[in-house]
Amino acid sequence: MNVHTSGSDCIELRRVYRYFGKTKAVHDISFSVARGHVFGYIGPNGAGKTTSMRILATLDLPSYGDAFVDGFSVINDPELVRRRLGFMPDSFGTYRDVNCEEYLDFFARAYGLIGRERTRRLRWVLEFTGTIGMKDKPIRGLSKGMKQRLCLGRALVHDPAVMILDEPAAGLDPRARIQLRKMIRELADRGKTILISSHILTELAEMCDAVGIIEQGQLLATGSVDEIQQQRNQTRELTVRILDRAADAAAQLVAAQQESDTGAAPSHLLGEPIVDGELLRFGFAGDVRDQSELVVWLVERGFAVAEVASHRKSLEDVFLQVTEGLVQ
């Protein structure tokens, strides 16, 4: 047994490579996820997300490097990893003619749960996933959303420390996605570490503590959305609504920025303002205090500032800027 300690990190990939012939499915991937955190793994189809997840789930071996789940190596201690891991693939097999409780009971027994412990875990999983009301219903009669809940329950039945969810919201209606998102966040609040991939980036932004962006097998960026923006010097867009004289305000801002004595000019403006009716739009690298100083500067010069709004780039914006749309 080879125990690898890495502080509070419950998932760790350390310089993982996976080649299929000449195809570099995963190339020198390293990242970690702290206990109780949700990490969003995003990238175009064929980027290497599923391959990375399969390696963590001990369903594939890296060509080089190693990965650790709850401190145990996927190479040296796969059985110990499996006891600590719940894996929900993007597609899963079900037995059409068994009911929900029988399905979950089969996997509970496969994990070695017996007696009262198995009964208790089955009851909890059915209640948590909202399937207890249809525990006697054959799987063939379940909707897509309920099947996804059942698959999540299967991954949870042995109470793993780590959850790996590959596109769990694919094909779900909006209500089912919202409910799934709440369940994932509640699991993290209970201390479970979750690695999740999805193409629904707005949902990942809401539930994840950090994200990793992968393309052509290489990890391009990791961290929170704000951290990735800072790493790449990305800024907010500021919109200022000025009544009547927006073009004059823009001209004065440009003139002030071009003066040799820039101390009197508003700071943190990037580029020239774009005039759109009563609106001025421009890049802005400052914080809220800098934003208020800009408003004071405009008001002191007689401009009627009616509204100020800032727009921070979304996860979708960041994804489009970091990736190039390349596939292997």
GROMACS .gro file of C-alpha atoms in nm:
model
  328
    1MET     CA    1   0.000   0.000   0.000
    2ASN     CA    2   0.134   0.339  -0.101
    3VAL     CA    3  -0.023   0.632   0.086
    4HIS     CA    4   0.040   0.975  -0.059
    5THR     CA    5  -0.034   1.265   0.173
    6SER     CA    6  -0.107   1.603   0.017
    7GLY     CA    7  -0.265   1.807   0.295
    8SER     CA    8  -0.633   1.875   0.242
    9ASP     CA    9  -0.632   1.775  -0.127
   10CYS     CA   10  -0.867   1.484  -0.192
   11ILE     CA   11  -0.807   1.462  -0.569
   12GLU     CA   12  -0.468   1.510  -0.728
   13LEU     CA   13  -0.335   1.451  -1.077
   14ARG     CA   14   0.041   1.471  -1.096
   15ARG     CA   15   0.189   1.512  -1.444
   16VAL     CA   16  -0.051   1.262  -1.601
   17TYR     CA   17  -0.005   1.158  -1.962
   18ARG     CA   18  -0.224   0.923  -2.163
   19TYR     CA   19  -0.139   0.840  -2.523
   20PHE     CA   20  -0.337   0.629  -2.767
   21GLY     CA   21  -0.089   0.567  -3.044
   22LYS     CA   22   0.007   0.912  -3.171
   23THR     CA   23  -0.293   1.079  -3.009
   24LYS     CA   24  -0.209   1.269  -2.692
   25ALA     CA   25  -0.542   1.232  -2.512
   26VAL     CA   26  -0.396   1.373  -2.190
   27HIS     CA   27  -0.064   1.555  -2.192
   28ASP     CA   28   0.109   1.660  -1.868
   29ILE     CA   29  -0.205   1.733  -1.664
   30SER     CA   30  -0.159   1.841  -1.302
   31PHE     CA   31  -0.421   1.982  -1.067
   32SER     CA   32  -0.568   1.917  -0.723
   33VAL     CA   33  -0.906   1.959  -0.555
   34ALA     CA   34  -0.941   2.029  -0.184
   35ARG     CA   35  -1.172   1.826   0.036
   36GLY     CA   36  -1.531   1.948   0.021
   37HIS     CA   37  -1.480   2.149  -0.298
   38VAL     CA   38  -1.650   2.123  -0.638
   39PHE     CA   39  -1.414   2.141  -0.936
   40GLY     CA   40  -1.557   2.199  -1.282
   41TYR     CA   41  -1.371   2.032  -1.568
   42ILE     CA   42  -1.452   2.195  -1.900
   43GLY     CA   43  -1.334   2.164  -2.256
   44PRO     CA   44  -1.459   2.081  -2.604
   45ASN     CA   45  -1.547   1.725  -2.704
   46GLY     CA   46  -1.232   1.517  -2.737
   47ALA     CA   47  -1.030   1.749  -2.510
   48GLY     CA   48  -0.934   1.474  -2.263
   49LYS     CA   49  -1.190   1.524  -1.985
   50THR     CA   50  -1.336   1.174  -1.988
   51THR     CA   51  -0.992   1.014  -2.020
   52SER     CA   52  -0.874   1.203  -1.711
   53MET     CA   53  -1.184   1.095  -1.521
   54ARG     CA   54  -1.146   0.733  -1.626
   55ILE     CA   55  -0.790   0.738  -1.494
   56LEU     CA   56  -0.910   0.874  -1.159
   57ALA     CA   57  -1.181   0.607  -1.154
   58THR     CA   58  -0.917   0.331  -1.214
   59LEU     CA   59  -1.084   0.239  -1.542
   60ASP     CA   60  -0.771   0.332  -1.735
   61LEU     CA   61  -0.402   0.367  -1.654
   62PRO     CA   62  -0.188   0.670  -1.736
   63SER     CA   63   0.099   0.627  -1.978
   64TYR     CA   64   0.309   0.833  -1.736
   65GLY     CA   65   0.245   1.010  -1.408
   66ASP     CA   66   0.006   0.922  -1.129
   67ALA     CA   67  -0.323   1.032  -0.976
   68PHE     CA   68  -0.442   1.015  -0.616
   69VAL     CA   69  -0.787   0.983  -0.463
   70ASP     CA   70  -0.818   1.053  -0.090
   71GLY     CA   71  -0.443   0.997  -0.063
   72PHE     CA   72  -0.422   0.667  -0.251
   73SER     CA   73  -0.256   0.604  -0.587
   74VAL     CA   74  -0.473   0.486  -0.876
   75ILE     CA   75  -0.175   0.280  -0.995
   76ASN     CA   76  -0.057   0.120  -0.672
   77ASP     CA   77  -0.380   0.103  -0.471
   78PRO     CA   78  -0.674   0.080  -0.714
   79GLU     CA   79  -0.892  -0.125  -0.475
   80LEU     CA   80  -0.855   0.135  -0.201
   81VAL     CA   81  -0.932   0.410  -0.450
   82ARG     CA   82  -1.253   0.237  -0.561
   83ARG     CA   83  -1.378   0.216  -0.203
   84ARG     CA   84  -1.341   0.592  -0.170
   85LEU     CA   85  -1.475   0.687  -0.510
   86GLY     CA   86  -1.818   0.723  -0.665
   87PHE     CA   87  -1.814   0.744  -1.046
   88MET     CA   88  -2.110   0.857  -1.255
   89PRO     CA   89  -2.024   0.815  -1.625
   90ASP     CA   90  -2.187   1.010  -1.905
   91SER     CA   91  -2.380   0.697  -2.000
   92PHE     CA   92  -2.461   0.407  -1.774
   93GLY     CA   93  -2.623   0.070  -1.794
   94THR     CA   94  -2.940  -0.019  -1.608
   95TYR     CA   95  -3.135  -0.338  -1.570
   96ARG     CA   96  -3.474  -0.257  -1.720
   97ASP     CA   97  -3.672  -0.523  -1.537
   98VAL     CA   98  -3.554  -0.450  -1.181
   99ASN     CA   99  -3.693  -0.173  -0.965
  100CYS     CA  100  -3.497   0.117  -0.816
  101GLU     CA  101  -3.446  -0.040  -0.475
  102GLU     CA  102  -3.330  -0.371  -0.621
  103TYR     CA  103  -3.087  -0.187  -0.847
  104LEU     CA  104  -2.932   0.008  -0.560
  105ASP     CA  105  -2.932  -0.298  -0.334
  106PHE     CA  106  -2.730  -0.491  -0.594
  107PHE     CA  107  -2.453  -0.229  -0.590
  108ALA     CA  108  -2.465  -0.194  -0.212
  109ARG     CA  109  -2.398  -0.568  -0.184
  110ALA     CA  110  -2.123  -0.542  -0.445
  111TYR     CA  111  -1.951  -0.288  -0.220
  112GLY     CA  112  -1.977  -0.527   0.073
  113LEU     CA  113  -2.250  -0.350   0.269
  114ILE     CA  114  -2.445  -0.590   0.492
  115GLY     CA  115  -2.729  -0.594   0.742
  116ARG     CA  116  -2.843  -0.271   0.902
  117GLU     CA  117  -2.569  -0.070   0.737
  118ARG     CA  118  -2.694  -0.166   0.391
  119THR     CA  119  -3.056  -0.094   0.486
  120ARG     CA  120  -2.959   0.244   0.630
  121ARG     CA  121  -2.756   0.346   0.324
  122LEU     CA  122  -3.029   0.238   0.082
  123ARG     CA  123  -3.287   0.441   0.273
  124TRP     CA  124  -3.065   0.748   0.282
  125VAL     CA  125  -2.977   0.731  -0.089
  126LEU     CA  126  -3.341   0.687  -0.191
  127GLU     CA  127  -3.444   0.984   0.022
  128PHE     CA  128  -3.154   1.207  -0.085
  129THR     CA  129  -3.206   1.146  -0.457
  130GLY     CA  130  -3.584   1.179  -0.431
  131THR     CA  131  -3.648   0.829  -0.564
  132ILE     CA  132  -3.798   0.677  -0.249
  133GLY     CA  133  -4.150   0.728  -0.382
  134MET     CA  134  -4.073   0.508  -0.680
  135LYS     CA  135  -3.846   0.252  -0.518
  136ASP     CA  136  -4.075  -0.030  -0.639
  137LYS     CA  137  -4.105   0.107  -0.993
  138PRO     CA  138  -3.921  -0.077  -1.274
  139ILE     CA  139  -3.632   0.121  -1.419
  140ARG     CA  140  -3.779   0.096  -1.769
  141GLY     CA  141  -4.058   0.329  -1.654
  142LEU     CA  142  -3.830   0.609  -1.530
  143SER     CA  143  -3.777   0.941  -1.702
  144LYS     CA  144  -3.429   1.058  -1.805
  145GLY     CA  145  -3.409   1.280  -1.498
  146MET     CA  146  -3.505   1.002  -1.258
  147LYS     CA  147  -3.255   0.766  -1.419
  148GLN     CA  148  -2.985   1.028  -1.361
  149ARG     CA  149  -3.090   1.049  -0.997
  150LEU     CA  150  -3.073   0.672  -0.972
  151CYS     CA  151  -2.725   0.669  -1.123
  152LEU     CA  152  -2.616   0.933  -0.872
  153GLY     CA  153  -2.757   0.715  -0.598
  154ARG     CA  154  -2.561   0.418  -0.728
  155ALA     CA  155  -2.241   0.624  -0.706
  156LEU     CA  156  -2.331   0.735  -0.351
  157VAL     CA  157  -2.447   0.406  -0.202
  158HIS     CA  158  -2.110   0.319  -0.040
  159ASP     CA  159  -2.063   0.673   0.100
  160PRO     CA  160  -1.750   0.769  -0.101
  161ALA     CA  161  -1.525   1.061  -0.012
  162VAL     CA  162  -1.484   1.159  -0.379
  163MET     CA  163  -1.743   1.188  -0.656
  164ILE     CA  164  -1.658   1.202  -1.026
  165LEU     CA  165  -1.953   1.309  -1.241
  166ASP     CA  166  -1.915   1.307  -1.618
  167GLU     CA  167  -2.184   1.523  -1.784
  168PRO     CA  168  -2.450   1.445  -1.520
  169ALA     CA  169  -2.690   1.714  -1.648
  170ALA     CA  170  -2.685   1.604  -2.013
  171GLY     CA  171  -3.036   1.575  -2.154
  172LEU     CA  172  -3.213   1.698  -1.841
  173ASP     CA  173  -3.490   1.954  -1.842
  174PRO     CA  174  -3.431   2.287  -1.658
  175ARG     CA  175  -3.605   2.181  -1.335
  176ALA     CA  176  -3.414   1.854  -1.319
  177ARG     CA  177  -3.085   2.040  -1.374
  178ILE     CA  178  -3.163   2.281  -1.092
  179GLN     CA  179  -3.245   1.993  -0.858
  180LEU     CA  180  -2.928   1.807  -0.956
  181ARG     CA  181  -2.723   2.120  -0.898
  182LYS     CA  182  -2.867   2.156  -0.547
  183MET     CA  183  -2.785   1.792  -0.468
  184ILE     CA  184  -2.425   1.834  -0.584
  185ARG     CA  185  -2.379   2.147  -0.376
  186GLU     CA  186  -2.529   1.974  -0.072
  187LEU     CA  187  -2.289   1.680  -0.114
  188ALA     CA  188  -1.995   1.923  -0.116
  189ASP     CA  189  -2.132   2.090   0.197
  190ARG     CA  190  -2.131   1.745   0.358
  191GLY     CA  191  -1.756   1.721   0.290
  192LYS     CA  192  -1.748   1.525  -0.035
  193THR     CA  193  -1.500   1.629  -0.302
  194ILE     CA  194  -1.655   1.651  -0.648
  195LEU     CA  195  -1.503   1.662  -0.996
  196ILE     CA  196  -1.771   1.741  -1.254
  197SER     CA  197  -1.764   1.794  -1.628
  198SER     CA  198  -2.040   1.971  -1.816
  199HIS     CA  199  -2.107   2.173  -2.129
  200ILE     CA  200  -2.360   2.386  -1.939
  201LEU     CA  201  -2.108   2.645  -1.826
  202THR     CA  202  -2.350   2.879  -1.651
  203GLU     CA  203  -2.442   2.600  -1.410
  204LEU     CA  204  -2.080   2.512  -1.341
  205ALA     CA  205  -2.006   2.875  -1.259
  206GLU     CA  206  -2.283   2.871  -0.998
  207MET     CA  207  -2.186   2.547  -0.822
  208CYS     CA  208  -1.806   2.520  -0.859
  209ASP     CA  209  -1.534   2.654  -0.631
  210ALA     CA  210  -1.282   2.633  -0.916
  211VAL     CA  211  -1.260   2.518  -1.276
  212GLY     CA  212  -1.001   2.367  -1.508
  213ILE     CA  213  -1.005   2.438  -1.880
  214ILE     CA  214  -0.860   2.163  -2.101
  215GLU     CA  215  -0.806   2.154  -2.477
  216GLN     CA  216  -0.622   1.900  -2.692
  217GLY     CA  217  -0.520   1.711  -2.379
  218GLN     CA  218  -0.351   2.010  -2.215
  219LEU     CA  219  -0.469   2.205  -1.913
  220LEU     CA  220  -0.480   2.570  -2.017
  221ALA     CA  221  -0.600   2.735  -1.695
  222THR     CA  222  -0.716   2.649  -1.342
  223GLY     CA  223  -0.868   2.847  -1.057
  224SER     CA  224  -1.184   3.043  -0.992
  225VAL     CA  225  -1.330   3.244  -1.279
  226ASP     CA  226  -1.192   3.564  -1.124
  227GLU     CA  227  -0.847   3.410  -1.077
  228ILE     CA  228  -0.832   3.295  -1.440
  229GLN     CA  229  -0.932   3.642  -1.554
  230GLN     CA  230  -0.654   3.794  -1.342
  231GLN     CA  231  -0.402   3.542  -1.473
  232ARG     CA  232  -0.485   3.651  -1.828
  233ASN     CA  233  -0.520   4.022  -1.750
  234GLN     CA  234  -0.885   4.018  -1.842
  235THR     CA  235  -1.096   4.308  -1.721
  236ARG     CA  236  -1.452   4.413  -1.663
  237GLU     CA  237  -1.658   4.619  -1.902
  238LEU     CA  238  -1.797   4.936  -1.746
  239THR     CA  239  -2.113   5.100  -1.878
  240VAL     CA  240  -2.194   5.459  -1.776
  241ARG     CA  241  -2.525   5.619  -1.869
  242ILE     CA  242  -2.497   5.997  -1.908
  243LEU     CA  243  -2.801   6.210  -1.985
  244ASP     CA  244  -2.781   6.439  -2.290
  245ARG     CA  245  -2.403   6.481  -2.331
  246ALA     CA  246  -2.250   6.133  -2.349
  247ALA     CA  247  -2.033   6.221  -2.653
  248ASP     CA  248  -1.890   6.526  -2.472
  249ALA     CA  249  -1.807   6.313  -2.168
  250ALA     CA  250  -1.628   6.061  -2.388
  251ALA     CA  251  -1.425   6.338  -2.553
  252GLN     CA  252  -1.321   6.482  -2.217
  253LEU     CA  253  -1.219   6.138  -2.088
  254VAL     CA  254  -1.003   6.080  -2.396
  255ALA     CA  255  -0.845   6.426  -2.365
  256ALA     CA  256  -0.773   6.376  -1.995
  257GLN     CA  257  -0.611   6.040  -2.063
  258GLN     CA  258  -0.386   6.196  -2.330
  259GLU     CA  259  -0.263   6.487  -2.117
  260SER     CA  260   0.092   6.467  -1.992
  261ASP     CA  261  -0.026   6.526  -1.635
  262THR     CA  262  -0.243   6.218  -1.598
  263GLY     CA  263  -0.289   6.264  -1.223
  264ALA     CA  264  -0.609   6.459  -1.289
  265ALA     CA  265  -0.751   6.195  -1.523
  266PRO     CA  266  -0.964   5.899  -1.412
  267SER     CA  267  -0.749   5.592  -1.366
  268HIS     CA  268  -0.798   5.231  -1.475
  269LEU     CA  269  -0.972   5.313  -1.803
  270LEU     CA  270  -0.865   5.086  -2.087
  271GLY     CA  271  -0.902   5.218  -2.438
  272GLU     CA  272  -1.132   5.487  -2.563
  273PRO     CA  273  -1.499   5.488  -2.458
  274ILE     CA  274  -1.753   5.367  -2.711
  275VAL     CA  275  -2.055   5.597  -2.733
  276ASP     CA  276  -2.390   5.421  -2.772
  277GLY     CA  277  -2.666   5.680  -2.735
  278GLU     CA  278  -2.658   5.779  -2.369
  279LEU     CA  279  -2.418   5.499  -2.284
  280LEU     CA  280  -2.039   5.495  -2.261
  281ARG     CA  281  -1.875   5.153  -2.272
  282PHE     CA  282  -1.509   5.084  -2.199
  283GLY     CA  283  -1.275   4.837  -2.037
  284PHE     CA  284  -1.210   4.903  -1.670
  285ALA     CA  285  -0.937   4.749  -1.457
  286GLY     CA  286  -1.022   4.917  -1.127
  287ASP     CA  287  -1.230   4.818  -0.827
  288VAL     CA  288  -1.550   4.966  -0.683
  289ARG     CA  289  -1.365   5.257  -0.522
  290ASP     CA  290  -1.202   5.347  -0.855
  291GLN     CA  291  -1.544   5.327  -1.014
  292SER     CA  292  -1.683   5.579  -0.763
  293GLU     CA  293  -1.391   5.816  -0.832
  294LEU     CA  294  -1.478   5.807  -1.202
  295VAL     CA  295  -1.837   5.905  -1.122
  296VAL     CA  296  -1.715   6.196  -0.905
  297TRP     CA  297  -1.484   6.313  -1.187
  298LEU     CA  298  -1.774   6.317  -1.435
  299VAL     CA  299  -2.020   6.489  -1.198
  300GLU     CA  300  -1.766   6.761  -1.111
  301ARG     CA  301  -1.753   6.846  -1.483
  302GLY     CA  302  -2.127   6.886  -1.507
  303PHE     CA  303  -2.225   6.551  -1.655
  304ALA     CA  304  -2.549   6.396  -1.531
  305VAL     CA  305  -2.453   6.037  -1.447
  306ALA     CA  306  -2.777   5.839  -1.435
  307GLU     CA  307  -2.645   5.485  -1.405
  308VAL     CA  308  -2.321   5.287  -1.373
  309ALA     CA  309  -2.298   4.912  -1.432
  310SER     CA  310  -2.005   4.674  -1.456
  311HIS     CA  311  -2.004   4.341  -1.632
  312ARG     CA  312  -1.752   4.078  -1.529
  313LYS     CA  313  -1.686   3.817  -1.793
  314SER     CA  314  -1.878   3.495  -1.741
  315LEU     CA  315  -1.735   3.143  -1.744
  316GLU     CA  316  -1.852   3.117  -2.105
  317ASP     CA  317  -1.657   3.435  -2.193
  318VAL     CA  318  -1.345   3.302  -2.021
  319PHE     CA  319  -1.380   2.962  -2.190
  320LEU     CA  320  -1.407   3.118  -2.536
  321GLN     CA  321  -1.106   3.341  -2.474
  322VAL     CA  322  -0.885   3.067  -2.328
  323THR     CA  323  -0.962   2.796  -2.585
  324GLU     CA  324  -0.923   2.804  -2.961
  325GLY     CA  325  -1.182   2.543  -3.059
  326LEU     CA  326  -0.915   2.287  -3.149
  327VAL     CA  327  -0.995   1.915  -3.151
  328GLN     CA  328  -0.778   1.606  -3.186
   0.00000   0.00000   0.00000
